[in-house]
XYZ file of C-alpha atoms in Angstrom:
631
model
C -3.739 -34.215 -32.012
C -6.923 -34.801 -30.020
C -8.613 -31.702 -31.446
C -7.909 -32.867 -34.993
C -9.207 -36.347 -34.264
C -12.445 -34.935 -32.875
C -12.904 -32.884 -36.037
C -12.514 -35.960 -38.222
C -15.053 -37.928 -36.207
C -17.480 -35.018 -36.476
C -17.180 -35.050 -40.260
C -17.765 -38.792 -40.438
C -20.649 -38.550 -37.980
C -22.294 -35.858 -40.080
C -22.211 -38.023 -43.210
C -23.661 -40.990 -41.324
C -26.392 -38.858 -39.737
C -27.497 -37.581 -43.131
C -27.792 -41.122 -44.404
C -29.743 -42.405 -41.414
C -32.169 -39.495 -41.407
C -32.759 -39.827 -45.124
C -33.749 -43.475 -44.865
C -37.080 -42.812 -43.240
C -38.472 -39.801 -45.104
C -38.812 -38.337 -48.554
C -37.512 -34.875 -47.687
C -35.480 -33.987 -44.644
C -33.653 -30.760 -43.848
C -30.305 -31.273 -42.192
C -28.341 -28.317 -40.800
C -24.592 -28.522 -40.325
C -22.798 -25.791 -38.377
C -19.187 -25.394 -39.509
C -16.755 -23.075 -37.674
C -14.935 -20.945 -40.270
C -11.831 -20.120 -38.251
C -9.447 -17.550 -39.781
C -11.408 -17.531 -42.982
C -13.366 -14.329 -42.560
C -12.082 -10.775 -42.701
C -14.036 -7.681 -41.667
C -12.813 -4.355 -43.027
C -14.171 -1.181 -41.451
C -13.255 2.452 -40.972
C -12.335 3.645 -37.493
C -11.165 6.998 -36.181
C -7.494 7.152 -35.201
C -5.980 10.469 -34.172
C -8.837 12.378 -35.724
C -8.532 10.587 -39.068
C -10.595 7.771 -40.493
C -8.434 4.755 -41.381
C -9.319 1.361 -42.774
C -8.798 -1.488 -40.304
C -9.002 -5.179 -41.116
C -9.928 -7.690 -38.403
C -9.799 -11.481 -38.595
C -12.858 -13.059 -36.974
C -14.242 -16.515 -36.333
C -17.752 -17.138 -37.601
C -20.214 -19.991 -37.518
C -22.138 -20.387 -40.776
C -25.259 -22.534 -40.856
C -25.218 -24.480 -44.106
C -28.590 -26.128 -44.770
C -28.718 -29.034 -47.190
C -31.960 -30.663 -48.369
C -31.730 -34.454 -48.563
C -34.437 -36.249 -50.524
C -35.028 -39.929 -49.775
C -35.981 -42.336 -52.531
C -35.929 -46.045 -51.701
C -33.672 -45.229 -48.774
C -30.958 -43.545 -50.872
C -29.953 -40.006 -49.948
C -29.155 -37.353 -52.508
C -25.809 -35.994 -51.370
C -23.048 -34.361 -53.348
C -20.590 -36.896 -54.705
C -17.843 -36.438 -52.134
C -14.185 -37.412 -52.133
C -12.396 -37.720 -48.783
C -8.593 -37.488 -48.866
C -5.693 -36.440 -46.658
C -3.293 -33.690 -47.707
C -0.838 -34.778 -45.019
C -0.194 -31.261 -43.792
C -1.483 -27.696 -43.845
C -0.865 -26.113 -47.274
C 1.437 -23.150 -46.627
C -0.342 -21.202 -49.373
C -2.839 -21.375 -52.229
C -1.089 -18.540 -54.087
C 0.308 -19.824 -57.420
C 3.312 -17.487 -57.194
C 4.239 -18.786 -53.739
C 3.495 -22.514 -53.860
C 6.493 -24.851 -53.509
C 5.238 -27.995 -51.762
C 3.008 -30.924 -52.698
C 0.109 -30.002 -50.411
C -0.159 -26.489 -51.853
C 0.250 -27.651 -55.450
C -2.373 -30.399 -55.076
C -4.939 -27.728 -54.188
C -3.711 -25.073 -56.639
C -3.899 -27.583 -59.507
C -7.634 -27.982 -58.931
C -8.353 -24.276 -58.423
C -6.396 -22.752 -61.307
C -5.808 -23.480 -64.975
C -2.244 -23.373 -66.341
C -1.034 -22.720 -69.882
C -0.316 -26.407 -70.457
C -0.887 -29.626 -68.559
C 0.749 -33.034 -68.341
C -0.755 -36.377 -69.249
C -1.120 -38.104 -65.852
C 0.470 -41.366 -67.014
C 3.027 -40.394 -69.666
C 3.904 -36.838 -68.586
C 3.356 -35.651 -72.183
C 2.681 -31.900 -72.465
C -0.915 -31.269 -73.549
C -3.077 -28.223 -74.327
C -4.904 -26.575 -71.432
C -5.462 -22.820 -71.397
C -3.259 -22.762 -74.500
C -4.798 -24.688 -77.369
C -1.570 -24.660 -79.409
C 1.932 -23.157 -79.413
C 4.962 -22.785 -81.628
C 8.616 -21.816 -81.373
C 10.368 -19.066 -83.302
C 13.074 -16.413 -83.031
C 13.070 -12.686 -82.391
C 15.162 -10.157 -84.339
C 18.167 -10.835 -82.102
C 18.037 -14.595 -82.624
C 16.562 -15.396 -79.198
C 14.169 -18.309 -79.057
C 10.512 -17.400 -78.608
C 7.500 -19.498 -77.688
C 4.060 -18.222 -78.689
C 0.939 -19.650 -77.022
C -2.560 -19.282 -78.466
C -5.196 -19.255 -75.743
C -8.821 -20.303 -75.584
C -11.180 -17.461 -74.673
C -13.963 -19.264 -72.815
C -12.553 -19.883 -69.315
C -14.254 -17.553 -66.808
C -12.856 -16.033 -63.638
C -15.196 -16.955 -60.783
C -15.767 -16.193 -57.113
C -17.545 -18.532 -54.701
C -19.688 -17.453 -51.727
C -19.273 -20.073 -48.950
C -22.255 -18.740 -47.017
C -24.699 -18.936 -49.894
C -23.050 -21.756 -51.782
C -23.181 -19.806 -55.044
C -20.504 -19.468 -57.728
C -20.603 -16.288 -59.815
C -18.571 -15.100 -62.749
C -16.450 -12.073 -61.938
C -17.168 -8.885 -63.884
C -15.039 -5.822 -64.575
C -15.798 -2.221 -63.585
C -18.242 -1.883 -66.457
C -20.106 -5.075 -65.604
C -18.611 -7.187 -68.385
C -17.796 -10.824 -67.539
C -14.092 -11.530 -67.098
C -12.511 -14.392 -69.024
C -8.915 -15.543 -68.629
C -6.719 -13.780 -71.196
C -3.106 -13.240 -72.211
C -2.760 -10.174 -69.980
C -3.552 -12.353 -66.941
C -0.699 -14.674 -67.955
C 1.724 -11.756 -68.349
C 0.715 -10.424 -64.932
C 1.145 -13.843 -63.301
C 4.628 -14.399 -64.742
C 5.830 -10.903 -63.841
C 4.310 -11.158 -60.373
C 6.241 -14.372 -59.706
C 9.475 -12.727 -60.882
C 8.832 -9.486 -59.003
C 11.282 -9.514 -56.052
C 8.551 -7.914 -53.919
C 6.505 -11.125 -54.234
C 9.359 -13.137 -52.674
C 8.544 -16.272 -54.635
C 10.813 -19.149 -53.626
C 10.083 -20.763 -56.996
C 10.839 -17.755 -59.186
C 14.037 -19.390 -60.408
C 12.002 -21.820 -62.540
C 11.250 -18.793 -64.753
C 14.838 -17.590 -65.066
C 14.858 -19.110 -68.554
C 12.588 -16.191 -69.545
C 14.658 -13.268 -70.838
C 15.798 -10.966 -68.025
C 13.847 -13.033 -65.497
C 16.841 -13.615 -63.232
C 18.070 -10.013 -63.435
C 14.638 -8.665 -62.513
C 14.121 -11.167 -59.701
C 17.559 -10.315 -58.306
C 16.562 -6.644 -58.181
C 19.265 -5.432 -60.550
C 18.788 -1.680 -60.973
C 19.223 -1.735 -64.754
C 16.135 -3.928 -65.169
C 12.443 -3.536 -64.407
C 9.398 -5.768 -64.810
C 8.878 -4.207 -68.234
C 12.072 -5.953 -69.349
C 10.808 -9.470 -68.611
C 10.490 -11.453 -71.845
C 6.752 -12.032 -71.809
C 4.130 -10.009 -73.688
C 0.486 -10.171 -74.671
C 0.314 -9.898 -78.468
C -3.466 -9.660 -78.118
C -6.080 -10.975 -75.682
C -5.553 -14.584 -76.728
C -1.859 -14.655 -77.660
C 1.091 -14.566 -75.268
C 4.734 -14.697 -76.325
C 7.781 -15.590 -74.248
C 11.332 -14.647 -75.240
C 13.988 -16.855 -73.669
C 17.551 -16.443 -72.453
C 18.571 -19.763 -74.020
C 17.073 -22.284 -76.365
C 14.775 -24.529 -74.310
C 12.885 -27.282 -76.121
C 11.279 -28.135 -72.778
C 9.756 -24.664 -72.275
C 6.133 -25.794 -72.900
C 6.639 -27.884 -69.736
C 7.738 -24.828 -67.753
C 4.672 -23.020 -69.098
C 2.595 -25.679 -67.331
C 3.929 -24.705 -63.898
C 1.673 -22.931 -61.416
C 4.123 -19.997 -61.130
C 3.369 -19.158 -64.788
C -0.398 -19.418 -64.359
C -2.753 -16.537 -65.161
C -3.554 -14.601 -61.993
C -6.336 -12.099 -61.125
C -4.519 -8.761 -60.777
C -7.564 -6.837 -59.540
C -8.291 -9.332 -56.731
C -4.661 -9.511 -55.607
C -4.314 -5.711 -55.659
C -7.441 -5.295 -53.536
C -6.402 -7.828 -50.874
C -2.698 -8.694 -51.318
C -2.520 -10.895 -48.204
C -6.055 -12.240 -47.875
C -7.066 -12.868 -51.479
C -6.541 -16.658 -51.191
C -9.039 -17.116 -48.344
C -12.608 -18.470 -48.802
C -15.018 -15.802 -49.949
C -12.239 -13.672 -51.429
C -10.301 -15.985 -53.712
C -10.846 -15.595 -57.459
C -10.137 -18.755 -59.445
C -10.657 -20.270 -62.883
C -10.305 -24.033 -62.466
C -12.527 -27.058 -62.073
C -13.125 -26.414 -58.350
C -13.663 -23.449 -56.033
C -12.661 -23.012 -52.404
C -15.500 -23.565 -49.931
C -13.790 -23.977 -46.555
C -10.303 -23.599 -45.131
C -10.168 -24.326 -41.410
C -6.443 -23.850 -40.924
C -4.693 -26.867 -39.497
C -7.774 -29.050 -39.843
C -9.776 -29.179 -43.072
C -9.961 -27.698 -46.560
C -13.006 -28.225 -48.777
C -13.362 -27.718 -52.516
C -16.637 -27.811 -54.412
C -17.224 -28.226 -58.114
C -17.187 -25.048 -60.212
C -20.441 -25.157 -62.207
C -19.072 -22.486 -64.582
C -15.958 -24.506 -65.436
C -15.720 -24.949 -69.186
C -15.700 -28.752 -68.822
C -17.988 -28.967 -65.791
C -20.031 -31.723 -67.423
C -16.982 -33.980 -67.311
C -16.295 -33.404 -63.596
C -18.120 -36.071 -61.577
C -16.847 -35.416 -58.044
C -18.806 -32.494 -56.611
C -17.152 -32.032 -53.237
C -13.599 -32.703 -52.035
C -12.960 -32.819 -48.290
C -9.241 -32.626 -47.522
C -7.830 -33.320 -44.072
C -4.386 -32.291 -42.829
C -3.199 -35.295 -40.814
C 0.580 -35.560 -40.524
C 0.590 -39.017 -38.911
C 0.220 -41.628 -41.637
C -0.999 -44.219 -39.129
C -3.918 -41.962 -38.133
C -4.873 -41.354 -41.753
C -4.562 -45.054 -42.520
C -6.902 -45.886 -39.622
C -9.466 -43.502 -41.120
C -9.038 -45.257 -44.464
C -9.690 -48.640 -42.864
C -12.806 -47.131 -41.286
C -14.005 -45.941 -44.743
C -13.520 -42.280 -43.773
C -10.855 -41.695 -46.434
C -11.108 -42.918 -50.017
C -7.357 -43.202 -50.594
C -4.333 -43.036 -48.297
C -0.606 -43.596 -48.078
C 0.423 -46.890 -46.525
C 2.565 -46.404 -43.394
C 5.880 -48.249 -43.451
C 4.796 -50.409 -40.532
C 1.651 -51.547 -42.380
C 3.046 -52.467 -45.793
C 3.557 -56.157 -45.007
C 0.056 -56.479 -43.528
C -1.531 -54.716 -46.504
C 0.243 -56.975 -48.987
C -0.909 -60.068 -47.081
C -4.528 -58.934 -46.603
C -6.889 -60.448 -49.243
C -8.950 -57.256 -49.602
C -6.391 -54.505 -49.075
C -3.847 -56.200 -51.324
C -6.359 -55.613 -54.143
C -6.534 -51.932 -53.159
C -2.741 -51.597 -52.967
C -0.885 -49.576 -55.617
C 2.882 -49.470 -56.022
C 4.730 -47.838 -58.922
C 7.813 -45.673 -59.512
C 7.362 -41.935 -59.012
C 9.622 -39.122 -60.288
C 10.844 -38.050 -56.852
C 14.062 -38.480 -54.875
C 14.387 -38.694 -51.100
C 17.682 -37.276 -49.831
C 19.496 -35.698 -46.909
C 20.954 -32.250 -47.408
C 24.181 -31.164 -45.742
C 24.598 -27.560 -44.611
C 27.866 -26.589 -46.297
C 28.203 -23.545 -44.051
C 28.061 -25.512 -40.828
C 31.150 -27.370 -39.609
C 32.089 -30.152 -39.964
C 29.951 -30.427 -43.120
C 31.825 -27.582 -44.728
C 34.436 -30.259 -45.547
C 33.768 -32.801 -48.342
C 35.704 -35.469 -46.399
C 33.029 -35.475 -43.704
C 30.191 -35.343 -46.210
C 31.698 -38.256 -48.147
C 32.025 -40.310 -44.969
C 28.378 -39.784 -44.064
C 27.187 -40.620 -47.605
C 29.153 -43.872 -47.798
C 27.969 -45.001 -44.368
C 24.320 -45.238 -45.500
C 23.221 -48.765 -46.447
C 20.426 -47.896 -48.862
C 19.710 -51.487 -49.873
C 19.069 -52.451 -46.268
C 16.981 -49.333 -45.690
C 14.701 -50.076 -48.639
C 14.420 -53.759 -47.833
C 13.859 -53.503 -44.080
C 12.427 -50.035 -43.390
C 10.634 -48.446 -46.349
C 9.582 -51.780 -47.954
C 7.835 -50.058 -50.861
C 10.087 -51.158 -53.696
C 11.977 -47.863 -53.702
C 15.127 -47.668 -55.843
C 18.327 -47.043 -53.830
C 19.797 -43.767 -55.101
C 23.404 -42.681 -55.538
C 22.571 -39.660 -57.719
C 19.770 -37.113 -57.897
C 17.372 -37.346 -60.838
C 15.422 -40.634 -61.088
C 14.944 -42.813 -64.175
C 12.623 -41.228 -66.725
C 14.041 -37.722 -66.385
C 15.900 -36.576 -69.500
C 19.661 -36.653 -68.844
C 19.427 -38.673 -65.623
C 22.111 -41.342 -65.086
C 21.001 -44.903 -64.554
C 20.688 -46.004 -60.883
C 24.159 -46.692 -59.511
C 25.915 -45.330 -62.610
C 27.439 -42.398 -60.729
C 27.729 -41.530 -57.055
C 29.083 -43.103 -53.869
C 28.044 -46.618 -52.917
C 27.669 -47.977 -49.384
C 31.245 -48.660 -48.248
C 31.832 -48.554 -44.457
C 35.593 -48.936 -44.782
C 35.875 -46.050 -47.242
C 33.577 -44.002 -44.992
C 35.786 -44.645 -41.968
C 38.909 -43.773 -43.964
C 37.396 -40.499 -45.145
C 36.391 -39.492 -41.617
C 39.800 -40.481 -40.294
C 41.492 -38.340 -42.945
C 39.426 -35.394 -41.701
C 40.310 -36.129 -38.073
C 44.020 -36.298 -38.943
C 43.715 -33.079 -40.908
C 42.139 -31.304 -37.935
C 44.352 -32.984 -35.354
C 41.495 -34.419 -33.303
C 40.292 -37.790 -32.122
C 36.851 -39.268 -32.722
C 35.998 -38.530 -29.089
C 37.003 -34.911 -29.568
C 34.942 -34.808 -32.790
C 31.838 -35.911 -30.891
C 32.547 -33.437 -28.094
C 33.090 -30.566 -30.545
C 30.166 -31.082 -32.900
C 26.648 -31.684 -31.637
C 25.398 -32.875 -35.006
C 21.684 -32.412 -35.592
C 19.599 -34.271 -38.175
C 16.195 -32.649 -38.716
C 13.116 -33.879 -40.546
C 9.544 -32.699 -40.903
C 7.007 -34.431 -38.688
C 6.040 -37.851 -40.005
C 6.261 -41.412 -38.773
C 7.963 -42.617 -41.946
C 10.598 -39.886 -41.793
C 11.217 -40.715 -38.138
C 11.766 -44.408 -38.911
C 14.186 -43.604 -41.721
C 16.053 -41.104 -39.551
C 16.390 -43.613 -36.716
C 17.743 -46.258 -39.090
C 20.318 -43.923 -40.662
C 21.273 -42.516 -37.257
C 22.145 -46.057 -36.210
C 24.068 -46.691 -39.434
C 26.220 -43.627 -38.801
C 26.805 -44.721 -35.219
C 27.774 -48.259 -36.255
C 29.968 -47.348 -39.222
C 31.559 -44.100 -38.028
C 31.094 -43.994 -34.267
C 29.553 -40.514 -34.478
C 26.778 -39.238 -32.235
C 23.740 -37.780 -34.001
C 20.652 -36.198 -32.451
C 17.347 -36.145 -34.326
C 14.591 -33.532 -34.178
C 11.411 -32.929 -36.122
C 9.388 -29.818 -36.935
C 5.919 -29.149 -38.315
C 6.017 -28.787 -42.102
C 5.725 -25.027 -42.540
C 8.192 -24.302 -39.717
C 10.571 -26.888 -41.190
C 10.434 -25.243 -44.621
C 11.491 -21.938 -43.059
C 14.254 -23.585 -41.042
C 16.000 -25.141 -44.039
C 15.935 -21.958 -46.134
C 19.421 -20.803 -47.106
C 18.925 -17.425 -45.403
C 18.126 -18.951 -41.992
C 20.927 -17.988 -39.571
C 23.504 -20.772 -39.568
C 23.291 -21.288 -35.809
C 19.528 -21.959 -36.120
C 19.870 -24.387 -39.026
C 20.510 -28.137 -38.677
C 23.686 -29.789 -39.906
C 21.659 -32.322 -41.910
C 18.041 -32.163 -43.030
C 15.623 -34.534 -44.702
C 14.061 -33.335 -47.925
C 12.928 -34.529 -51.334
C 12.462 -33.254 -54.851
C 9.717 -34.226 -57.283
C 9.761 -33.409 -60.976
C 7.998 -30.301 -62.205
C 8.910 -31.322 -65.732
C 10.903 -34.259 -67.078
C 14.285 -32.613 -67.737
C 17.502 -32.484 -65.686
C 17.339 -28.690 -65.861
C 14.583 -28.963 -63.267
C 16.841 -31.083 -61.072
C 20.550 -30.332 -60.884
C 20.270 -26.773 -62.225
C 17.190 -25.461 -60.470
C 17.812 -27.220 -57.160
C 21.581 -27.149 -56.644
C 23.166 -24.500 -58.889
C 24.553 -21.961 -56.436
C 23.957 -19.038 -58.823
C 20.291 -19.528 -59.671
C 18.834 -22.532 -57.863
C 17.202 -22.990 -54.488
C 20.650 -23.917 -53.062
C 19.383 -24.923 -49.639
C 22.698 -26.795 -49.292
C 24.420 -23.376 -49.252
C 26.984 -24.494 -51.784
C 29.769 -21.965 -52.483
C 28.564 -19.746 -49.648
C 31.018 -18.016 -47.359
C 29.255 -15.359 -45.292
C 26.235 -15.963 -42.999
C 23.784 -14.580 -45.581
C 24.945 -17.141 -48.147
C 26.338 -14.647 -50.619
C 27.759 -16.908 -53.326
C 31.519 -16.498 -53.707
C 31.793 -17.819 -57.261
C 30.872 -20.548 -59.670
C 32.022 -24.147 -59.531
C 32.573 -26.594 -62.369
C 29.203 -28.117 -61.495
C 27.464 -24.734 -61.827
C 29.135 -24.098 -65.169
C 28.055 -27.494 -66.519
C 24.365 -27.008 -65.730
C 24.397 -23.605 -67.432
C 26.253 -25.002 -70.433
C 23.693 -27.797 -70.734
C 20.950 -25.171 -71.026
C 22.636 -23.652 -74.050
C 23.333 -26.887 -75.963
C 20.723 -28.098 -78.441
C 22.112 -31.555 -79.200
C 20.275 -34.019 -76.893
C 23.177 -36.445 -76.554
C 25.582 -33.665 -75.632
C 23.121 -32.250 -73.110
C 22.678 -35.679 -71.507
C 26.452 -36.122 -71.199
C 26.853 -32.709 -69.566
C 24.154 -33.559 -67.045
C 25.739 -36.929 -66.292
C 29.044 -35.212 -65.522
C 27.248 -32.622 -63.364
C 25.565 -35.421 -61.400
C 28.938 -37.133 -60.938
C 30.654 -34.016 -59.621
C 27.816 -33.231 -57.238
C 27.543 -36.760 -55.850
C 31.180 -37.902 -55.903
C 33.629 -34.978 -55.863
C 31.559 -32.600 -53.749
C 29.527 -35.257 -51.916
C 27.198 -32.288 -51.659
C 24.218 -34.263 -50.357
C 23.245 -37.825 -49.440
C 20.886 -39.392 -52.017
C 18.818 -42.114 -50.356
C 16.150 -43.496 -52.696
C 13.994 -42.773 -55.722
C 10.326 -42.855 -54.773
C 7.585 -45.263 -55.460
C 3.939 -44.439 -54.912
C 2.692 -46.693 -52.107
C -1.031 -46.181 -51.558
C -4.326 -47.916 -51.081
C -7.528 -46.818 -52.796
C -11.083 -47.896 -52.143
C -12.649 -49.969 -54.924
C -15.321 -47.326 -55.507
C -12.740 -44.633 -56.406
C -11.254 -44.552 -59.911
C -8.160 -42.368 -59.810
C -4.818 -41.869 -61.510
C -1.358 -41.162 -60.116
C -0.030 -38.089 -61.960
C 3.690 -38.043 -62.576
C 3.885 -34.248 -62.597
C 2.264 -31.206 -61.018
C -0.338 -32.195 -58.490
C -3.498 -34.262 -58.228
C -6.013 -33.822 -61.066
C -9.074 -34.675 -59.005
C -11.325 -33.321 -61.760
C -10.401 -36.467 -63.726
C -11.321 -38.896 -60.909
C -14.682 -40.612 -60.484
C -16.521 -42.332 -57.651
C -19.048 -45.163 -57.799
C -21.287 -43.217 -55.459
C -23.802 -45.964 -54.766
C -20.964 -48.307 -53.781
C -19.483 -45.725 -51.433
C -22.838 -45.013 -49.802
C -23.401 -48.726 -49.274
C -20.006 -49.024 -47.589
C -20.326 -46.075 -45.198
C -23.909 -46.673 -44.034
């Protein structure tokens, strides 16, 4: 904690020093020394056993970056800089491997996808693909053909020299993003050797699931994606999917640089090595501390990108980040639960406050392989003992919508809030737990002695407050003892994976899901279907490795909904799937549908994208106003 705080003060001090020095002279040279920890790799040949072998070493370097600041009427010429907090270390910048918000926020600004989403409406719009159409192949399978622009270059940035250069091929020809890069990216995500946790979003592509599962009868050549020519890529699907242009906008289907990944499979995403094609390039990645993007001058729409430098911190404690915001060291920040009332009452910050629904759901997952949560009676008791209305009113205070089902309003096929699911009902919760106790022939005291129930959440003050409130609700309504632990984000993600040994996994874990595209397929099917989804609940699992023992009615419904073209029929199938999951199985505990609760400085004009990461390249800063504020 202290080391991070010192880093943040150093950054702020550097900005202030540049301003002060610039006020008294026309031209001043300012040198900033930045430690580039774990961002440099040295490859060399050494002799081992009489043979020369290539050895790669990770080193720490200090690079002196000299910036020239010219003073004119006391104003310093500095790059237009955005200061934000990612909230945690991004586990990866690899499009095939990204699963979390922090990673996707960065990937979205480094890479171009086939399509993009309007930040306010979620409408699918052209991006790399200028247009697309649907058709059928000879066997009657639906196809989607995307026509690509040919003017987006692959680039590599040199952090030491501060130069961005277009990548060339072996013959010296400049490389532009093409259909073959898209085919490689899709197949790489589906390749079981890549171990992409998000590969299931591409199972709609013909043979995608079979290939990703490693079935011997299928190879990557069988995946239903092909480059018709350099600017045309065609997908063949397993089922009709009118929403497929939305899936095409996901990072896992992005074009990827095969030559760069082949050369450095593990290190290609680090500064100095990473090859990108988006509005920004990667300048600095000090793991656990800071990540810096700078504007890509070769970006096809570079003239429309106003923010030249993006400094991203990785502060998990919202109160710390909020303090930096109040000190003008961050341009936008989440509002901690404990500060919401003060922000709303403050004359200035209330004007900076933003609150609106967001397509995300906060929920607690139950480990179905870990007793007593292998029994729906226990799960139902714990769900009905949560007073969501009280939680939203007294703890979260951000206008969140209490949830009894999974997908939030605005997602196609989602039930209305409260339409399906289990409501807060302490008496019903007690009766359900008592039925379990009678079934097992034990008392409540014996239950507490037998099961040391663990609730786990990732590190965060807001998550801790919510966990403490729900822990007390369970104690008051059910008389059960619950312990609470937290883990750092990346460790937590590993812990809740379905292949983590059962004895190392918690009974209950905090998690959330945010829309990748606005269709229930992305929710109930891709998250909870035991055959194809993430299935971190371990539904229908019997052995320790979570080998699925068969389908359930819920699983069958989400597959059937994929194959139905009539919108009303699809919506009804999804409603029934939501009901089964929330009521009959009590598979998880829905808590609330999100709202965005943030403050933003008056000099920053930003949006709040509904889908797929922050589009910082669309934001602008009144730079003179920011400089006036931070001097």
